[in-house]
CSV table of C-alpha atoms in Angstrom, one decimal:
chain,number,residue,atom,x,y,z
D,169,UNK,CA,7.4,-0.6,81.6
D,170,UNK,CA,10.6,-0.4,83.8
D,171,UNK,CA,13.3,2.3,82.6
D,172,UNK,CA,16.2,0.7,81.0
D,173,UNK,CA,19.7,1.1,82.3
D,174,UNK,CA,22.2,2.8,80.3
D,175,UNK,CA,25.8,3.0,80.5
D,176,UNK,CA,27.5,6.2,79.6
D,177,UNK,CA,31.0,6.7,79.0
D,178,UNK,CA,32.4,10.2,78.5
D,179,UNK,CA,34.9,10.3,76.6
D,180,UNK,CA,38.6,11.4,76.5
D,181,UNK,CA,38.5,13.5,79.7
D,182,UNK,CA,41.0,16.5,77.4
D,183,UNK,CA,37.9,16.3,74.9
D,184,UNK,CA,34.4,17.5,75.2
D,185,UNK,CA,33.1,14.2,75.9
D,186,UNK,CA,32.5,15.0,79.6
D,187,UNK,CA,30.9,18.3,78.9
D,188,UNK,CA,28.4,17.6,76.4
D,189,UNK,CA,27.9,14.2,78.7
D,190,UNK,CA,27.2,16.4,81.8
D,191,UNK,CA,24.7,19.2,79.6
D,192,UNK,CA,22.5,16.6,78.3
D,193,UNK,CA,22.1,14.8,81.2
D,194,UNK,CA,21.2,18.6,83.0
D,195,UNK,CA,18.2,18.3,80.7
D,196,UNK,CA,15.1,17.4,82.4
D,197,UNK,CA,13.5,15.8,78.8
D,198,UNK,CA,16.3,13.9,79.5
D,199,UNK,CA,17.3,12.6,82.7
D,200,UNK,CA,14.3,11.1,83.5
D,201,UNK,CA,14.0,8.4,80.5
D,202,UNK,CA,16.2,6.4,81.8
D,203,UNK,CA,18.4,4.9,84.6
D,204,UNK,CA,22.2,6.6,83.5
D,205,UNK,CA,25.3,5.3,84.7
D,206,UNK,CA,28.1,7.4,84.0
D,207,UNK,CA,31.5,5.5,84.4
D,208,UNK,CA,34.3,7.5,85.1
D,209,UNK,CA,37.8,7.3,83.7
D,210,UNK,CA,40.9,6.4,85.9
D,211,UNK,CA,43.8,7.4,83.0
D,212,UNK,CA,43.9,9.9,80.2
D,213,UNK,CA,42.5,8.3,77.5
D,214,UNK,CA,39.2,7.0,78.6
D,215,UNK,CA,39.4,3.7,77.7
D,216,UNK,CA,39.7,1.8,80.9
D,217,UNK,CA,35.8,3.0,81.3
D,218,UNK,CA,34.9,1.6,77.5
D,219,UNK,CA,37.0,-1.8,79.1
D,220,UNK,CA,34.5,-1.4,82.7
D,221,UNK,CA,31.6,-1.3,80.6
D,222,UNK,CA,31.9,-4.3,78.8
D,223,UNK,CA,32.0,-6.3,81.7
D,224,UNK,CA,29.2,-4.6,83.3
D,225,UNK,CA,27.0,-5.2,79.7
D,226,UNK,CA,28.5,-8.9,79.8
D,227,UNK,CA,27.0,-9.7,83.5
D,228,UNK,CA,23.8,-8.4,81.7
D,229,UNK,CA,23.4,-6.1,84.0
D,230,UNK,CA,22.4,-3.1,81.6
D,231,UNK,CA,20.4,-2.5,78.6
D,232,UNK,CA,22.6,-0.1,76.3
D,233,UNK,CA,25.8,1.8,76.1
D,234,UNK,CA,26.0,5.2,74.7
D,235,UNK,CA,29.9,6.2,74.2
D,236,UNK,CA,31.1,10.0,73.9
D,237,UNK,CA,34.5,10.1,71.8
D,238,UNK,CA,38.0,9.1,72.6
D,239,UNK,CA,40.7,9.7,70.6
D,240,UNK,CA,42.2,6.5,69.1
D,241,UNK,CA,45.7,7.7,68.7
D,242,UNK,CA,46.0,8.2,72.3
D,243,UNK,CA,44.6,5.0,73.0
D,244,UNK,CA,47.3,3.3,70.6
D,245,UNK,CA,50.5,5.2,71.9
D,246,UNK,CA,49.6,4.3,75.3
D,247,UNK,CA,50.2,0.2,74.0
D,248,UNK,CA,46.8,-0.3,73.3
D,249,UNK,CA,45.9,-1.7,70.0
D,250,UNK,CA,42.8,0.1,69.5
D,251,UNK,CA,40.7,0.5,66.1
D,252,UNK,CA,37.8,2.2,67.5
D,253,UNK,CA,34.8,1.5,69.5
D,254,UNK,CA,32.8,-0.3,66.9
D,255,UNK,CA,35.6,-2.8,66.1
D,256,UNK,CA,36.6,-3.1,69.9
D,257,UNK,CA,33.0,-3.6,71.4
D,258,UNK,CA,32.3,-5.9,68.7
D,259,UNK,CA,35.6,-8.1,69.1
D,260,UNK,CA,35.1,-7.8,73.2
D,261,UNK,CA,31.2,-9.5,72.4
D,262,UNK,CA,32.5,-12.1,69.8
D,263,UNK,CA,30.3,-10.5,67.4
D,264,UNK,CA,31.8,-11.3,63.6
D,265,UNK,CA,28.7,-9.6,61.6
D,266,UNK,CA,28.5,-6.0,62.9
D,267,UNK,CA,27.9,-2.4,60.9
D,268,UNK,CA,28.0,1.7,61.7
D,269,UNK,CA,24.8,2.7,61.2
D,270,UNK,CA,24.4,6.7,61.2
D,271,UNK,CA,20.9,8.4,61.7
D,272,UNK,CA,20.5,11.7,61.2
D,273,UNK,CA,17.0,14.0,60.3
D,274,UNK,CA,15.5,11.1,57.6
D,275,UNK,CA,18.5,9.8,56.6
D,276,UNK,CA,19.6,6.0,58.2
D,277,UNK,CA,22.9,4.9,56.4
D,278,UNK,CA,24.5,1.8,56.7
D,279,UNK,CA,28.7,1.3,55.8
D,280,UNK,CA,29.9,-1.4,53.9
D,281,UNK,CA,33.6,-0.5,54.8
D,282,UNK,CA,34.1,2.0,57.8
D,283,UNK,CA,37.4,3.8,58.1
D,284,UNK,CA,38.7,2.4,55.3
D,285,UNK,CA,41.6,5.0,53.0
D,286,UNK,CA,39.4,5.9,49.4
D,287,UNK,CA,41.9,4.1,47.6
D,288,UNK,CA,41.3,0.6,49.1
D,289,UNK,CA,37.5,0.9,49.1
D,290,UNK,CA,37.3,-0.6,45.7
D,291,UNK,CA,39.1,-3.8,46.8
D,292,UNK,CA,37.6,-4.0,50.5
D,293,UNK,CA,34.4,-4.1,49.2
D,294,UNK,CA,32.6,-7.7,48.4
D,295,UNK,CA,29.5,-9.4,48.3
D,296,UNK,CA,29.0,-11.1,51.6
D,297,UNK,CA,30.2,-7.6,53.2
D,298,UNK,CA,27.4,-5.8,51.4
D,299,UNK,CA,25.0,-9.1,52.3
D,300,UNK,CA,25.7,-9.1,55.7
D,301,UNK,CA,25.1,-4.7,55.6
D,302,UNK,CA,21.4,-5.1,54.2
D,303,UNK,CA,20.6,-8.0,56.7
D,304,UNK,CA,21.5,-5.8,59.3
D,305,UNK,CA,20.3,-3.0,58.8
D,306,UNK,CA,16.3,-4.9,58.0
D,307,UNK,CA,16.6,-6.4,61.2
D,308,UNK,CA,17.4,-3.2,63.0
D,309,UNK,CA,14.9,-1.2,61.1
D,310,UNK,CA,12.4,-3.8,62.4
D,311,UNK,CA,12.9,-4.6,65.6
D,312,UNK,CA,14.4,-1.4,66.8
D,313,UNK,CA,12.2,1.6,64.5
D,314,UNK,CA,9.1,-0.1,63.6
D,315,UNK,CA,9.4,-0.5,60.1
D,316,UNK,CA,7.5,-3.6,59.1
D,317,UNK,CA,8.4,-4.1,55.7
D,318,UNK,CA,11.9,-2.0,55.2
D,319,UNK,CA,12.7,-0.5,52.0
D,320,UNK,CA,16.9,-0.3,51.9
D,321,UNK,CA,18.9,1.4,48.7
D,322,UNK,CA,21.7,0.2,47.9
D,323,UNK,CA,24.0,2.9,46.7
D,324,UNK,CA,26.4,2.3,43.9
D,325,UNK,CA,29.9,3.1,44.3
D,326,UNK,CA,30.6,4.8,40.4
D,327,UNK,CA,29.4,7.4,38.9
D,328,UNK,CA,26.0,6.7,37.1
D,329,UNK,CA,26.1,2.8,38.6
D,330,UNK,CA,29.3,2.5,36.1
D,331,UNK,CA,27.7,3.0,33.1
D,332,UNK,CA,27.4,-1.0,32.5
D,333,UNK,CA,30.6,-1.4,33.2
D,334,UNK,CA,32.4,1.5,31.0
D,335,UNK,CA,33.6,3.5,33.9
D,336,UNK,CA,33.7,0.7,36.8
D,337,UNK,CA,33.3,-3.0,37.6
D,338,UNK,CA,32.5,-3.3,40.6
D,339,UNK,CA,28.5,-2.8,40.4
D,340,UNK,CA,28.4,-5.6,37.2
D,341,UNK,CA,30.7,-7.7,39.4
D,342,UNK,CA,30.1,-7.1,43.2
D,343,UNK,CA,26.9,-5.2,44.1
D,344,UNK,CA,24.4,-6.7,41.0
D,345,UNK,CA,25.2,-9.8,42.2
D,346,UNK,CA,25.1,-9.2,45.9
D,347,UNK,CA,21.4,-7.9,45.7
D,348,UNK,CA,20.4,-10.8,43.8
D,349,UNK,CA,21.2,-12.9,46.1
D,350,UNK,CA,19.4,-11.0,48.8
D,351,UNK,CA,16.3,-10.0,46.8
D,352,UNK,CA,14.1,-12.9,48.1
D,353,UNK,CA,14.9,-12.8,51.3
D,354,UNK,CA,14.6,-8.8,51.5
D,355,UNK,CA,12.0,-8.2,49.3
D,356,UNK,CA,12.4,-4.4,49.7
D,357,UNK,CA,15.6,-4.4,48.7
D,358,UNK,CA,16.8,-1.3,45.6
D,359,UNK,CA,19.5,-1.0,43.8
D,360,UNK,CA,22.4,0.2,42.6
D,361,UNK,CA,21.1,3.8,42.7
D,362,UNK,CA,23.7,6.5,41.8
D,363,UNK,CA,25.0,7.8,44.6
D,364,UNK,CA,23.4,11.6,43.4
D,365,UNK,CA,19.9,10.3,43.4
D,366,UNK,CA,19.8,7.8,46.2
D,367,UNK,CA,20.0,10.5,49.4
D,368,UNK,CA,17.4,12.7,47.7
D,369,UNK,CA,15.4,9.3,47.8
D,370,UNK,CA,16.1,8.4,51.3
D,371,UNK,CA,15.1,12.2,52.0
D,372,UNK,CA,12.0,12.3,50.6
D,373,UNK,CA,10.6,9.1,52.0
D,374,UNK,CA,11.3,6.5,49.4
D,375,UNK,CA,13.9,4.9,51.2
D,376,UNK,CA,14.2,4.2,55.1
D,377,UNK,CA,17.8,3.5,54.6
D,378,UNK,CA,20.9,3.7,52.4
D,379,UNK,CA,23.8,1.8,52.2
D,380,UNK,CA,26.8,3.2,51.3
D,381,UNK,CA,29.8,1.8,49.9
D,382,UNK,CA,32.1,3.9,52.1
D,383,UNK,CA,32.5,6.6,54.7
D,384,UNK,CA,32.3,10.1,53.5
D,385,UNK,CA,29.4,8.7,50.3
D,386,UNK,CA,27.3,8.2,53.5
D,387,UNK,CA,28.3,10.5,56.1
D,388,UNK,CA,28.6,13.6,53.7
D,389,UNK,CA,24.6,13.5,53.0
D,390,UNK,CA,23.8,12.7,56.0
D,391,UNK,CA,26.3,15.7,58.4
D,392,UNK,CA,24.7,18.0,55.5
D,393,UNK,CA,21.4,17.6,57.1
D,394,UNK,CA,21.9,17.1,60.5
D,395,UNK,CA,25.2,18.2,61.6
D,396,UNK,CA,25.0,18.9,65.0
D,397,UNK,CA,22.3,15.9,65.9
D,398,UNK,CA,23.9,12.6,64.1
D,399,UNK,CA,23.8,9.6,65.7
D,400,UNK,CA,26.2,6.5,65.5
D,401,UNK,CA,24.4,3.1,65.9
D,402,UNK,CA,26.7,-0.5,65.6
D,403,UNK,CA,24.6,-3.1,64.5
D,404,UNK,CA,24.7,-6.5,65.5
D,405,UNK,CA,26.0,-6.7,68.9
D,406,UNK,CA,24.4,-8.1,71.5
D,407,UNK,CA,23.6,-4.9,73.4
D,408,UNK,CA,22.4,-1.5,72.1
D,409,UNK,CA,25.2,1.2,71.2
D,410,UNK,CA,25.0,4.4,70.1
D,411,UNK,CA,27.4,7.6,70.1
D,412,UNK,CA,27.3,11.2,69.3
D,413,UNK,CA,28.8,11.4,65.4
D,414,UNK,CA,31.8,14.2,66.5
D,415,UNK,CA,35.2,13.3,68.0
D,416,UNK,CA,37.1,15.2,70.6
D,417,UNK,CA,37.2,18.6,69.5
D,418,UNK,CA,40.4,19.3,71.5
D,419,UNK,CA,40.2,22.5,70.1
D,420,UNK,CA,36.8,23.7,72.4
D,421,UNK,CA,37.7,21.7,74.9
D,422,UNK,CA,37.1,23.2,78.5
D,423,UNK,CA,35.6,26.4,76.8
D,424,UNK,CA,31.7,25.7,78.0
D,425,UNK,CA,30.9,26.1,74.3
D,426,UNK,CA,30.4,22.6,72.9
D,427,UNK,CA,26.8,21.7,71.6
D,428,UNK,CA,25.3,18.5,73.7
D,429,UNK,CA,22.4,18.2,70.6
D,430,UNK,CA,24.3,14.8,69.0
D,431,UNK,CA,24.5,13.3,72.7
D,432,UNK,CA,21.6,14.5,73.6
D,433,UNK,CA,19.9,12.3,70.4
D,434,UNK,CA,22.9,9.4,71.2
D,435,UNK,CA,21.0,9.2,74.1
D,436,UNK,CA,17.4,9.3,73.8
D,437,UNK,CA,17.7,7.1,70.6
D,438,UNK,CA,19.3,4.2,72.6
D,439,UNK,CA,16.3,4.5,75.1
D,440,UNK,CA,14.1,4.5,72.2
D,441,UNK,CA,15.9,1.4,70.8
D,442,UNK,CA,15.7,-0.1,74.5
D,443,UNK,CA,11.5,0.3,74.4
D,444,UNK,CA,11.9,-0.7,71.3
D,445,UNK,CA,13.2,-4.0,71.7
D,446,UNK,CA,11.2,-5.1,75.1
């Protein structure tokens, strides 16, 4: 089997992107799985390199993309509209059905809404967006981990699934509903499941993958167990993706103290995902 060829872009060059990029490509587990490509950034943000490699990924001329962090409100008061990486690469591939998918330990959790403010979860929240999660998370979990017949919680968004409806709707109305629809089609399909029971599911086994209804339901379980090795995945583009799950950390920035561990797993999991897929 050939080595794939994967793009890496480091980063905000005032963050720790470059560092971590540099130490876990230093790693000899590391360096040889693969043919890296590190694109270098010509301003302060890092974006331009995001920007060169799209078109290299669009000439087909490489097999993933792993992406250490950039800070978005650099990106936007430099006139870029930017919402972040998964919303840019997936607008840049004309991809309309996408999802962040975070692995981390056991844990695999799927967002229905992303970086959306707690207040407006309730309301961004909807049937075909949950749909569209589940479908893409089965097909990832089979093409890309192995996982023949996927079993995928679906997490409810109030406490105790609502209690039929006495302290919250939107499982009677919006998630019920949603998995019905999908049940035949994704046969291993569970839920709602209150959102204290479901990661100890996922955990132990019983699940290969939650989704949550928004960020921090998701991303608290999962950072919990594997802080310093979580790995962003966006579903449904064209190409492979991945990321380290940290931002900039300005604040050890240039120190030589940053921990590579969640690049170091961005990385060999979008090799793995590569093999995976050939």
């Amino acid at each position: 089997m050939k080595k794939p060829i994967v793009l890496i872009t480091a980063g905000d060059p005032k963050g720790i992107g470059p560092e971590v990029t540099e130490k876990a490509l230093k790693d000899p587990r590391i360096k040889t799985l693969a043919h890296f490509i590190v694109i270098e950034t010509q301003d302060k943000t890092g974006f331009d390199a995001v920007q060169k490699a799209m078109e290299i990924l669009k000439k087909g001329q490489a097999h993933a993309l792993v992406t250490a962090p950039v800070n978005k409100e650099a990106i936007n008061k430099s006139g870029i509209f930017f919402q972040g990486h998964t919303e840019y690469l997936a607008k840049s591939a004309n991809t309309n059905k996408f999802a962040m998918m975070l692995c981390g330990g056991p844990l695999k959790v799927t967002t229905v809404t992303r970086h959306t403010p707690l207040k407006d979860v309730s309301k961004n929240i909807s049937q075909a967006k949950i749909i569209d999660a589940i479908k893409l998370t089965e097909a990832a979990l089979k093409k890309y981990f192995g996982i023949k017949n996927p079993k995928i919680g679906v997490c409810a968004l109030n406490p105790h699934c609502g209690e039929g409806g006495k302290i919250g709707r939107e499982e009677q109305d919006i998630i019920i509903p949603a998995i019905k629809k999908i049940k035949q089609s994704v046969p291993g399909i569970k839920g709602p499941i209150s959102g204290d029971v479901i990661f100890y599911m996922a955990y132990n086994g019983k699940l290969d993958a939650v989704i949550s209804m928004y960020h921090d339901q998701g991303l608290g379980p999962l950072k919990m167990v594997a802080f310093k090795k979580g790995v962003n995945v966006t579903l449904g583009l064209p190409f492979i993706r991945t990321s380290p799950d940290h931002g900039t950390a300005y604040d050890i920035a240039g120190k030589g103290i940053a921990d590579p561990g969640s690049m170091k797993e961005a990385i060999k999991l979008a090799v793995k995902m590569c093999n995976a897929a050939c």
